[in-house]
mmCIF file of C-alpha atoms and ligand atoms in Angstrom:
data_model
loop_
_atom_site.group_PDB
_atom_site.id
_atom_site.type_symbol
_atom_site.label_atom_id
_atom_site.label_comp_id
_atom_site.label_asym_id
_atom_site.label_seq_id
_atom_site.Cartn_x
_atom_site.Cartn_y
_atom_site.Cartn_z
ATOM 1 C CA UNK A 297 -75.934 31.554 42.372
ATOM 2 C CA UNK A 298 -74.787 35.123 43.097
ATOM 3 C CA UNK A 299 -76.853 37.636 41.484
ATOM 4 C CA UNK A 300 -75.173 39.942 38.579
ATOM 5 C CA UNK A 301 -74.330 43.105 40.910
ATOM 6 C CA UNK A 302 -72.458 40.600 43.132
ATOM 7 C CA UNK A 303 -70.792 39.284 39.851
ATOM 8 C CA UNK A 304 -69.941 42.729 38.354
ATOM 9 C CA UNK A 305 -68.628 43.477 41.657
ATOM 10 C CA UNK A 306 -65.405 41.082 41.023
ATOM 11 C CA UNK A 307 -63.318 43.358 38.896
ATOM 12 C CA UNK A 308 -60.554 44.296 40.701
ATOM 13 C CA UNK A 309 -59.982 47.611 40.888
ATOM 14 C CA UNK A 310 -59.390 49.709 44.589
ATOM 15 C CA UNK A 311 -58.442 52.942 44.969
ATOM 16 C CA UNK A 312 -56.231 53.944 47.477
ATOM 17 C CA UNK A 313 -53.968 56.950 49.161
ATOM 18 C CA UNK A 314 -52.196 57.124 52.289
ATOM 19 C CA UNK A 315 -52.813 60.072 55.062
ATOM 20 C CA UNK A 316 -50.946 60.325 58.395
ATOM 21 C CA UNK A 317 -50.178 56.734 59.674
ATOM 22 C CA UNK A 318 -52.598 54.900 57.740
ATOM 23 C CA UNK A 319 -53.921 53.329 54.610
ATOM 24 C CA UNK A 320 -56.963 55.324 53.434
ATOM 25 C CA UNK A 321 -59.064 52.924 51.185
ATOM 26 C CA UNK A 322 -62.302 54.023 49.021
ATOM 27 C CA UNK A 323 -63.281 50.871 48.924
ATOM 28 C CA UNK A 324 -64.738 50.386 45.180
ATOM 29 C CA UNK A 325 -65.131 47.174 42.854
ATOM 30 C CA UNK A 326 -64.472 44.597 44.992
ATOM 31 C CA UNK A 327 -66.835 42.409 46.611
ATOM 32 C CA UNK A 328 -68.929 43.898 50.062
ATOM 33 C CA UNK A 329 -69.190 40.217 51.539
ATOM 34 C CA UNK A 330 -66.399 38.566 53.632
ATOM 35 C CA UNK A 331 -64.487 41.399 55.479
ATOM 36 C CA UNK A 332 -65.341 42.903 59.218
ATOM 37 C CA UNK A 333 -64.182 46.072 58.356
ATOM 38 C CA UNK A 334 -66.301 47.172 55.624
ATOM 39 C CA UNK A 335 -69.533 46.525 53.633
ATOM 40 C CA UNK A 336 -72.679 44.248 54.046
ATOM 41 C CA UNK A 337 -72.631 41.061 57.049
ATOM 42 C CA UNK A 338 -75.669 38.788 57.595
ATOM 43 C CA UNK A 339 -75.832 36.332 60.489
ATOM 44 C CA UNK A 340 -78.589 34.363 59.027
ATOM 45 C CA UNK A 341 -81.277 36.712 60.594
ATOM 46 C CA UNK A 342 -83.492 39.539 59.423
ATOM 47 C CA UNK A 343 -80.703 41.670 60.647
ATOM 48 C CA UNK A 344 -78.507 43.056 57.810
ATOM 49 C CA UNK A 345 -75.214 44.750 59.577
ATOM 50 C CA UNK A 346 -74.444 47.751 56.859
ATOM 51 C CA UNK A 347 -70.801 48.929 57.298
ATOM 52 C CA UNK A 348 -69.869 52.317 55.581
ATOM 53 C CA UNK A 349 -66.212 53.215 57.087
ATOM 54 C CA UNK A 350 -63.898 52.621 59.680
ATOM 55 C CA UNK A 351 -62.766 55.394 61.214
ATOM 56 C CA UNK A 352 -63.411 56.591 64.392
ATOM 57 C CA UNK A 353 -62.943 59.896 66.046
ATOM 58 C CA UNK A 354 -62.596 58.731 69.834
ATOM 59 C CA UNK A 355 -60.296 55.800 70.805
ATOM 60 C CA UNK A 356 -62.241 54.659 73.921
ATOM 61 C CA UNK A 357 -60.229 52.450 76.274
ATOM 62 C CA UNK A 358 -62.616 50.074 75.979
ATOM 63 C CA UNK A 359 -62.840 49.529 72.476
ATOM 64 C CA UNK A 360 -63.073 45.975 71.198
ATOM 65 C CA UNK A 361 -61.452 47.179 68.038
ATOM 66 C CA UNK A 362 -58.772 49.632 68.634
ATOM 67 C CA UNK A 363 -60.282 52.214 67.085
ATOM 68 C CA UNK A 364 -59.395 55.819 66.531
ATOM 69 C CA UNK A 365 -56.516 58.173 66.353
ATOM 70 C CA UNK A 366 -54.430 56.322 69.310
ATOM 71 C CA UNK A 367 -55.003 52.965 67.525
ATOM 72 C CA UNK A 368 -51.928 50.332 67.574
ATOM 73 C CA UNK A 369 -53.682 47.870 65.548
ATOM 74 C CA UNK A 370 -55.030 49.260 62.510
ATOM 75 C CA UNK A 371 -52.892 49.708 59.624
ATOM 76 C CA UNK A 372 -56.187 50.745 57.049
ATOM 77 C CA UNK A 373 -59.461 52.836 57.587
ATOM 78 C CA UNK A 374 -61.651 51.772 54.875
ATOM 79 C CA UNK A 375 -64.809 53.606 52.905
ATOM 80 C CA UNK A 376 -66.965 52.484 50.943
ATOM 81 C CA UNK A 377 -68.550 53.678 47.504
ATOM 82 C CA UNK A 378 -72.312 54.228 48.451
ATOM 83 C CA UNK A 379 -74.029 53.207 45.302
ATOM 84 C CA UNK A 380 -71.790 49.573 45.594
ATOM 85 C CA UNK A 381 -72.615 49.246 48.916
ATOM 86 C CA UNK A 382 -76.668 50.025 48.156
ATOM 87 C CA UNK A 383 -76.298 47.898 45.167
ATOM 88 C CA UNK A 384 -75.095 45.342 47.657
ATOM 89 C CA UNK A 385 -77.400 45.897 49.665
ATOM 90 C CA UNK A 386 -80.577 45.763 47.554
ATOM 91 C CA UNK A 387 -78.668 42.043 46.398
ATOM 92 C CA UNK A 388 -78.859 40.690 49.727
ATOM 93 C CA UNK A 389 -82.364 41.873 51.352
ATOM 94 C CA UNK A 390 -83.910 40.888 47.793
ATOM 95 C CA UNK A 391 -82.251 37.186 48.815
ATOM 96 C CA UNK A 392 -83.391 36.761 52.109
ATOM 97 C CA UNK A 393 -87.065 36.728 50.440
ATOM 98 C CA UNK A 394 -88.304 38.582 54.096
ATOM 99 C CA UNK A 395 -90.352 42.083 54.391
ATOM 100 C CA UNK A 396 -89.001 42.795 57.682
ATOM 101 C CA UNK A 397 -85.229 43.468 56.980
ATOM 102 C CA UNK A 398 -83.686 45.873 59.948
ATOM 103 C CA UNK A 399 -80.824 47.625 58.208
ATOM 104 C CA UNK A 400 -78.421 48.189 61.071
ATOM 105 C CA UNK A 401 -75.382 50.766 60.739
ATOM 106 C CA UNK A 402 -72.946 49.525 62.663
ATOM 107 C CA UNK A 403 -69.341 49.577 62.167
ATOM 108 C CA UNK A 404 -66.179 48.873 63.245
ATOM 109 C CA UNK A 405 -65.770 53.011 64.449
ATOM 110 C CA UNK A 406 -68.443 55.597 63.904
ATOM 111 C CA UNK A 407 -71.188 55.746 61.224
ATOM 112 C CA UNK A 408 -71.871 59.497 61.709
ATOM 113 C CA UNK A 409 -67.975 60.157 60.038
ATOM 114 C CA UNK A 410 -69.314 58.819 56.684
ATOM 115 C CA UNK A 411 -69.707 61.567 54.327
ATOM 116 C CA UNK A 412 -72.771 60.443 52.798
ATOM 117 C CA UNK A 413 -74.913 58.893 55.977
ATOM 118 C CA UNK A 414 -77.951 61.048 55.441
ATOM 119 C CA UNK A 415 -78.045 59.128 51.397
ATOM 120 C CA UNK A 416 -77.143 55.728 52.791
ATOM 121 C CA UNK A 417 -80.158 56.140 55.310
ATOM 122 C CA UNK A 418 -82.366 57.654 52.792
ATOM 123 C CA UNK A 419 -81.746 54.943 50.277
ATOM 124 C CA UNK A 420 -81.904 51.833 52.830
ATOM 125 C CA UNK A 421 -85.315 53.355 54.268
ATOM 126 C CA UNK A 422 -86.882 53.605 50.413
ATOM 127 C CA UNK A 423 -85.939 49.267 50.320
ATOM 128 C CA UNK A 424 -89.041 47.256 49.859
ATOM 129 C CA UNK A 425 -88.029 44.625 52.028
ATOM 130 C CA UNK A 426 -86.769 47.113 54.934
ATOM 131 C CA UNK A 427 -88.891 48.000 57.783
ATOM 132 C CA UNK A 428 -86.251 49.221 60.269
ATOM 133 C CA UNK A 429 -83.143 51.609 59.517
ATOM 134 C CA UNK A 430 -81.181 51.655 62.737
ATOM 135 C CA UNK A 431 -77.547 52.635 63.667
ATOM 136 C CA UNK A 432 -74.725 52.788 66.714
ATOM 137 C CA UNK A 433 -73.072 55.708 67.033
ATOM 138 C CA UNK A 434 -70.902 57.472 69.984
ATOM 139 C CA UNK A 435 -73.174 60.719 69.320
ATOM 140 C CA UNK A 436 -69.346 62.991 69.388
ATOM 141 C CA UNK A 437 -70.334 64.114 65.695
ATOM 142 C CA UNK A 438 -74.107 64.763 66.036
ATOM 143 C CA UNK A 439 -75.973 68.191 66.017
ATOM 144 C CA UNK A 440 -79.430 69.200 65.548
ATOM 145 C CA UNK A 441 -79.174 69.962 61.430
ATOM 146 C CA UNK A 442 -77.517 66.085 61.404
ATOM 147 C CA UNK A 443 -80.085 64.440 63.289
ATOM 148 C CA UNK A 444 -83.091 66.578 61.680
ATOM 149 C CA UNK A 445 -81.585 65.091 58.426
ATOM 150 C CA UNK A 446 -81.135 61.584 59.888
ATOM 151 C CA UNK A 447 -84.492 62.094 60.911
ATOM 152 C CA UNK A 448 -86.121 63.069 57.556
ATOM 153 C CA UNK A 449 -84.039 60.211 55.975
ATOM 154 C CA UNK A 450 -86.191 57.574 57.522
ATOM 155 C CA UNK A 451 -83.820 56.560 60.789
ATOM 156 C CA UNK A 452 -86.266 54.577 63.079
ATOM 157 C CA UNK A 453 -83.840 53.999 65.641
ATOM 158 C CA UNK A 454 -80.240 55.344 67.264
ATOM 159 C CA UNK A 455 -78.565 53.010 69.757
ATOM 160 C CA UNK A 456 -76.508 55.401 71.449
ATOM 161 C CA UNK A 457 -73.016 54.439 73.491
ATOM 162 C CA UNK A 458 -72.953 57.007 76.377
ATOM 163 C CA UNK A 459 -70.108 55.630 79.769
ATOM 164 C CA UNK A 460 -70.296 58.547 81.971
ATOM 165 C CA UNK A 461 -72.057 61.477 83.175
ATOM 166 C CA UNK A 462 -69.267 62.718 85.195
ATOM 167 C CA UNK A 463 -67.079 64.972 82.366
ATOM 168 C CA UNK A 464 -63.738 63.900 83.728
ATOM 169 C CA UNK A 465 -64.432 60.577 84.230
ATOM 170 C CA UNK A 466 -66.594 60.378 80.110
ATOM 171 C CA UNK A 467 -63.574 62.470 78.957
ATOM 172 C CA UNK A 468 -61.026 59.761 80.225
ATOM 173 C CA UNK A 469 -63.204 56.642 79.178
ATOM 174 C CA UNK A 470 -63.686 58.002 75.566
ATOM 175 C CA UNK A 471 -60.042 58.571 74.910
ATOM 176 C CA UNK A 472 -59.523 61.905 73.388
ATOM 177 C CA UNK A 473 -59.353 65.598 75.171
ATOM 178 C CA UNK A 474 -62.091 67.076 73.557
ATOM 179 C CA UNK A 475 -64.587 64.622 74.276
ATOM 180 C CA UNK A 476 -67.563 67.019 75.861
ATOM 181 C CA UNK A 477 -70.428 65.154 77.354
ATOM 182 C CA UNK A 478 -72.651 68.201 77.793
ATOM 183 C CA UNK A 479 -72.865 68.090 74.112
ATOM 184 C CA UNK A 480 -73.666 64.593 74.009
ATOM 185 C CA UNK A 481 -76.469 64.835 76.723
ATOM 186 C CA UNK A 482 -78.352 67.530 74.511
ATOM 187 C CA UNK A 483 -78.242 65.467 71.386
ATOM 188 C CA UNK A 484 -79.618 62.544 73.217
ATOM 189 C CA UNK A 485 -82.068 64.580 74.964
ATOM 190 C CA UNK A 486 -82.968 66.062 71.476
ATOM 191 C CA UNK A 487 -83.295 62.794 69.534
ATOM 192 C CA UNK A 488 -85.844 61.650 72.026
ATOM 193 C CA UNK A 489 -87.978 64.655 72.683
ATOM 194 C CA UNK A 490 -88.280 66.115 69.191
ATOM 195 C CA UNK A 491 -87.852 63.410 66.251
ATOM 196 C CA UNK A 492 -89.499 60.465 65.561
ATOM 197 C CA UNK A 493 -86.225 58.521 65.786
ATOM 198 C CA UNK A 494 -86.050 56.569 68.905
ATOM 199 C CA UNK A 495 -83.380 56.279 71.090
ATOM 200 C CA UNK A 496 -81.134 53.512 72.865
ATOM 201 C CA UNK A 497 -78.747 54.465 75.419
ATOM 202 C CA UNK A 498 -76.364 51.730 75.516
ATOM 203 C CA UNK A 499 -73.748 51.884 77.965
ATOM 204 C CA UNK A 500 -70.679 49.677 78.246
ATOM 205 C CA UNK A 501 -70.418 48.908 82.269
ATOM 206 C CA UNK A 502 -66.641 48.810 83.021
ATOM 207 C CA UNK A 503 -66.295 47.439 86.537
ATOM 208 C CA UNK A 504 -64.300 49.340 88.853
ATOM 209 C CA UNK A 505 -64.362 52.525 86.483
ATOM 210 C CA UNK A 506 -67.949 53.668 85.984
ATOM 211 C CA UNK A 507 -70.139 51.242 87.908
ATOM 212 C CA UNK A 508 -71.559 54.880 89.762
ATOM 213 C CA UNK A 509 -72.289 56.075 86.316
ATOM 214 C CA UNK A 510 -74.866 53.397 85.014
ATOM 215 C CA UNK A 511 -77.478 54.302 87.340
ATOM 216 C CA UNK A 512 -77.385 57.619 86.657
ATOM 217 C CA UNK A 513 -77.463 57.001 82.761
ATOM 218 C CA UNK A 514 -80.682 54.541 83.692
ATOM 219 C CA UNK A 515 -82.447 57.622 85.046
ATOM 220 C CA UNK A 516 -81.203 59.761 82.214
ATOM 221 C CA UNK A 517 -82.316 57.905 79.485
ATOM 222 C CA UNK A 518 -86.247 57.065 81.453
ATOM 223 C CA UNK A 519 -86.366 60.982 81.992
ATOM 224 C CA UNK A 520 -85.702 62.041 78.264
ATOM 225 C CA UNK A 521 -88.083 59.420 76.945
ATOM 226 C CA UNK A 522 -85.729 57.502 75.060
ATOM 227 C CA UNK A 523 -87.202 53.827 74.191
ATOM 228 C CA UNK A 524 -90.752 54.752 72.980
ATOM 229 C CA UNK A 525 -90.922 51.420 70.864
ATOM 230 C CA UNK A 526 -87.633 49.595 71.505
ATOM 231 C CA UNK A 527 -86.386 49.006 74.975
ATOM 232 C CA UNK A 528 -84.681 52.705 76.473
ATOM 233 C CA UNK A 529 -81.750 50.703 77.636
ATOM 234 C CA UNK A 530 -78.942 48.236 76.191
ATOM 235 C CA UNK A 531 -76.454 47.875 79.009
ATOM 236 C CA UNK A 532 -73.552 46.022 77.875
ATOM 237 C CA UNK A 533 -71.353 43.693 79.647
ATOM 238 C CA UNK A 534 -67.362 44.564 79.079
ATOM 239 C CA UNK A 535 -65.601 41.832 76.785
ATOM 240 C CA UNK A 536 -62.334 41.633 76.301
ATOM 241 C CA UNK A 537 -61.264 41.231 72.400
ATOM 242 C CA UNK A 538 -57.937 39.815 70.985
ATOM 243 C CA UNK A 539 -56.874 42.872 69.422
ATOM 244 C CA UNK A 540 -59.506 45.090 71.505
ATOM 245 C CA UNK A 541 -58.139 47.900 74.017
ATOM 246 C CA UNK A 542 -57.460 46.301 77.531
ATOM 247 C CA UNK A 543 -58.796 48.925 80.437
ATOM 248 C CA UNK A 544 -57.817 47.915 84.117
ATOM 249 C CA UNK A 545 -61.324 46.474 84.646
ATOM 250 C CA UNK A 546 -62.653 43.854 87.433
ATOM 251 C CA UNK A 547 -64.065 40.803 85.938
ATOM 252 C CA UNK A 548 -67.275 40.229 86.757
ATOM 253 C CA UNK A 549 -69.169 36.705 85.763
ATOM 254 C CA UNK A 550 -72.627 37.079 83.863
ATOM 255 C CA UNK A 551 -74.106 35.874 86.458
ATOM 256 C CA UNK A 552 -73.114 38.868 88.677
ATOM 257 C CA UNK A 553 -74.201 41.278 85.875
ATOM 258 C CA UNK A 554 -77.354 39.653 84.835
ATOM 259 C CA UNK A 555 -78.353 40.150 88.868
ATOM 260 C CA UNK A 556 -77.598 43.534 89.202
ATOM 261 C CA UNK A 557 -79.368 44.454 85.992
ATOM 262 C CA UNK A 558 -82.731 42.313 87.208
ATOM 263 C CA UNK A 559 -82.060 44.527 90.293
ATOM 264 C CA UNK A 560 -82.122 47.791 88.530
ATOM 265 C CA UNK A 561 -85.070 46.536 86.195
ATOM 266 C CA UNK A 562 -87.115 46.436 89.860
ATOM 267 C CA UNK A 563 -86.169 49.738 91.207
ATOM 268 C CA UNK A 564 -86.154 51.706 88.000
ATOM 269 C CA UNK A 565 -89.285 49.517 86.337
ATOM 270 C CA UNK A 566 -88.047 49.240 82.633
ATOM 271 C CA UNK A 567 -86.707 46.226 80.479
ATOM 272 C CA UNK A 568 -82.678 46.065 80.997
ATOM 273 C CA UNK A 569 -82.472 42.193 80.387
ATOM 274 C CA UNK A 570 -83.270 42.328 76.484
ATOM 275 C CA UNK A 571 -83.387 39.532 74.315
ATOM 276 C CA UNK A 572 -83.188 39.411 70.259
ATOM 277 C CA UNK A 573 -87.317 39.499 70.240
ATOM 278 C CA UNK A 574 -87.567 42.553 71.997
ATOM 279 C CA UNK A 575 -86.116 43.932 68.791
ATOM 280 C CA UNK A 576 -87.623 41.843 66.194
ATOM 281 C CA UNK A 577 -85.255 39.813 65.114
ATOM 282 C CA UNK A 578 -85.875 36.328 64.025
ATOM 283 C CA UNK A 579 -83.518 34.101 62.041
ATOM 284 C CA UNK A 580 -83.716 33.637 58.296
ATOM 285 C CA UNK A 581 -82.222 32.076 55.135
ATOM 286 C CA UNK A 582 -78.685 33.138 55.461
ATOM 287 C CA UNK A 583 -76.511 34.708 52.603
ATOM 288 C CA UNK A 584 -74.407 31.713 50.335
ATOM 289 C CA UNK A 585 -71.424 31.006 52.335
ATOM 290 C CA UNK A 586 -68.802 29.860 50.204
ATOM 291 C CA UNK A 587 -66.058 28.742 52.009
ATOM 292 C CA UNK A 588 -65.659 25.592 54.468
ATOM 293 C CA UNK A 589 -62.874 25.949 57.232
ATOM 294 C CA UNK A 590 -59.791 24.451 56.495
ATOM 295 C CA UNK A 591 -60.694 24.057 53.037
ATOM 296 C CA UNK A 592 -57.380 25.705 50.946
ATOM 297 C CA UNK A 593 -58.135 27.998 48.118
ATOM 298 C CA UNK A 594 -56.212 29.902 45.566
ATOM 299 C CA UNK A 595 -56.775 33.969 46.512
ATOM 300 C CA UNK A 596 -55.558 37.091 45.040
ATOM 301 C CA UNK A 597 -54.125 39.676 47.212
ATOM 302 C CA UNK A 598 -56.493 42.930 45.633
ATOM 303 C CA UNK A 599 -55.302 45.780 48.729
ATOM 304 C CA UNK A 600 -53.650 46.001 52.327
ATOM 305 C CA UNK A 601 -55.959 44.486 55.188
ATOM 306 C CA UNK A 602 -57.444 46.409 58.424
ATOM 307 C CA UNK A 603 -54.592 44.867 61.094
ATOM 308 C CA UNK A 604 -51.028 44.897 61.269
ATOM 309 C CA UNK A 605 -49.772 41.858 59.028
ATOM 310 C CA UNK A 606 -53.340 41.293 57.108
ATOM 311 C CA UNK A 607 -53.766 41.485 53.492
ATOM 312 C CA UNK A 608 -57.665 41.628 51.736
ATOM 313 C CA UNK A 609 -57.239 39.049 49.261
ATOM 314 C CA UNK A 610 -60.365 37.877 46.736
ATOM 315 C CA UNK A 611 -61.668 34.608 46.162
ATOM 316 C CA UNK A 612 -65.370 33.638 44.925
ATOM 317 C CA UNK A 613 -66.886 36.647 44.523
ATOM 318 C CA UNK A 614 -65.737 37.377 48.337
ATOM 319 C CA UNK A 615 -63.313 39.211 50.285
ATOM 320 C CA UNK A 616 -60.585 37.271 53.096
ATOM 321 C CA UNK A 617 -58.599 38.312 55.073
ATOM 322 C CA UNK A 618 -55.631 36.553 55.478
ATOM 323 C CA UNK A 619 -53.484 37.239 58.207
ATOM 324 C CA UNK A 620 -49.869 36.679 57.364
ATOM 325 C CA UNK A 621 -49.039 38.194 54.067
ATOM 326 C CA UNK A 622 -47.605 41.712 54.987
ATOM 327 C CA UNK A 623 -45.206 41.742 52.827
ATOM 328 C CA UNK A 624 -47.322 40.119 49.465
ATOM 329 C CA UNK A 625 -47.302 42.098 46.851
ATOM 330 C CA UNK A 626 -51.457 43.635 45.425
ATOM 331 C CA UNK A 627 -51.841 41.651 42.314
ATOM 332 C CA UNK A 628 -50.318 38.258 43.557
ATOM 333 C CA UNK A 629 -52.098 34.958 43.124
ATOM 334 C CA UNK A 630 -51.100 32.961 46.667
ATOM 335 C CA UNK A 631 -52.276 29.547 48.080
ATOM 336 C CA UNK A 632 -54.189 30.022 51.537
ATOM 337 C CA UNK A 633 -55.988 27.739 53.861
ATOM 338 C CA UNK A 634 -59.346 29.621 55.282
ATOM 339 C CA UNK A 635 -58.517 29.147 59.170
ATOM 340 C CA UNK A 636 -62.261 30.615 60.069
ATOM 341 C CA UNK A 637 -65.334 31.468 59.368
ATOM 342 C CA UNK A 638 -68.118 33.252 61.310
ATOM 343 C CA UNK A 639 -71.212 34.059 59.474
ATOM 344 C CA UNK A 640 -70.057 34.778 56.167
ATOM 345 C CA UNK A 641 -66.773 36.733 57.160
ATOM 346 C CA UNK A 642 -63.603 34.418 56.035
ATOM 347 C CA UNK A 643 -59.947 34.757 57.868
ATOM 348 C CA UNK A 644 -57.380 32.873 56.085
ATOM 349 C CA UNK A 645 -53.812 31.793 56.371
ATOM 350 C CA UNK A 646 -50.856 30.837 54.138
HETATM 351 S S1 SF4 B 748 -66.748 54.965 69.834
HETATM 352 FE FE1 SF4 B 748 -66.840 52.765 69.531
HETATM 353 S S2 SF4 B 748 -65.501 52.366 67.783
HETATM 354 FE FE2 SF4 B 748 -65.015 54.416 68.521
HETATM 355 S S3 SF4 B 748 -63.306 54.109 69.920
HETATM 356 FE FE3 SF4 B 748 -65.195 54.115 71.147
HETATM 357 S S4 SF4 B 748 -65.761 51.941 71.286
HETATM 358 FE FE4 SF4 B 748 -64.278 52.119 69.618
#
């Protein structure tokens, strides 16, 4: 059974306005469980993925999903009401009956543009059950007052995506003119050297564009002292996504990548091959999942989805997605067949 804040959460009512080329959605009374874009995802570990909003000031050429202000994709940015989404919260770390809960900020864009991420951090670090408050961020909206806040809040960790040294080269990976990597540099030199918040530089290796650059970012991050009690480094192996960005990249097999990286982990004598231990993570009882695939449903369309063609629709106290009702009308009752589910987020068609 779903606890009461989960229940209470079922009324229907989302506020919504529209700004430039997008749907702008406070995302309030309607269930945080079921969508990718927004709210609370558990993968049946001690890992709880918090998502805030899903906007994104850069628009990478990398990104997996085609975020920012050059995104084709996207139709909504979404943002959620912080006392639902702590309320949620609180619900699902009190189910998972652990102590060692890492609440991990990590959305589909950037954390940092969320009004109220010094609260959020605050109030997830207070959580009996929570030992770790981590989050990803690009580091583009960071400063010294933010990160002293961040700090103070209770952040134990930053996981930091940094492509390039070289300004040209970060300026054209990342997307958008403005993009200064100088800046960047100091707040990751900052986070490590003066807060207690440790620091993960976690590059994305795009071959053929900034193989010269991971090296460099290696020594960067063992210099500043980043990783003082989680590994320093989390390189990342390009994917490409369905509706992901598609860079001119050279594939390379994981068995290429995983060599290289046990060759750096020689020269440069630090832990580049990481596994889900070396961050404390350990599976546990999942979240109710309460939807089979291909089992059809009745669903009511409650606001516009993320992508081009989706609308959120509401089902059993969760949220779907389902992918081919543009043109439904908000309030419409509508026969779907879920078509997927991946730890406890539900994609659904007519
Ligand atoms: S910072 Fe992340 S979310 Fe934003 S555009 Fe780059 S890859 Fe995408």
């Amino acid at each position: 059974m779903e606890s009461d804040s989960v229940e209470k959460n079922a009324a229907m009512n989302v506020f919504w306005y529209k700004m430039a080329k997008c749907n702008n959605i406070l995302i309030r009374n309607i269930p945080l469980l079921g969508c990718i874009a927004f709210g609370i995802i558990d993968r049946g570990t001690n890992v709880l993925q918090v998502r805030p909003i899903s906007e994104c000031p850069l628009s990478c050429i990398f990104c997996s999903t085609d975020a920012g202000p050059y995104s084709q994709q996207r139709i909504s940015e979404y943002m959620v009401d912080l006392g639902q989404l702590v309320e949620a919260f609180e619900w699902a770390a009190s189910y998972k009956e652990i102590d060692d809960i890492e609440a991990h900020i990590d959305t589909v864009g950037e954390p940092s543009m969320y009004p109220q991420l010094v609260e959020l951090i605050g109030r997830l670090s207070e959580n009996k059950y929570v030992k770790t408050v981590s989050m990803q961020t690009n580091g583009f909206l960071l400063n010294e007052k933010l990160i002293n806040e961040l700090d103070s809040a209770g952040l134990s960790r930053i996981n930091m995506s940094i492509e390039a040294f070289e300004p040209d080269l970060a300026r054209k990976i990342a997307g958008i003119d403005s993009y200064n990597i100088d800046r960047l540099l100091w707040n990751a030199q900052y986070i490590a050297r003066n807060t207690d918040i440790d620091l993960l530089i976690a590059p994305v290796w795009l071959p053929g564009i900034n193989d010269n650059e991971i090296p460099k970012l290696i020594e960067f991050a063992l210099k500043i002292g980043a990783g003082k009690k989680w590994p320093a480094l989390g390189i990342q192996k390009f994917l490409q996504h369905k509706n992901g960005r598609k860079p001119d990249v050279k594939v390379m097999s994981w068995e290429k990548f995983y060599s290289q990286l046990e060759e750096w982990e020689k020269k440069y004598r630090t832990k580049l091959i990481l596994s889900p231990e070396d961050f404390g993570s350990h599976d546990s009882k999942a979240l109710p999942r309460m939807f089979r695939r291909y089992e059809k449903i009745k669903a009511e369309i409650i606001g516009p989805g993320w992508m081009k063609g989706e609308k959120l629709a509401f089902a059993r106290d969760r949220v779907i997605t389902v992918v081919d009702a543009g043109n439904v009308p908000v309030g419409k009752e509508i026969s779907v067949r879920i078509e997927r589910v991946v730890d406890g987020i539900y994609m659904a068609k007519r």
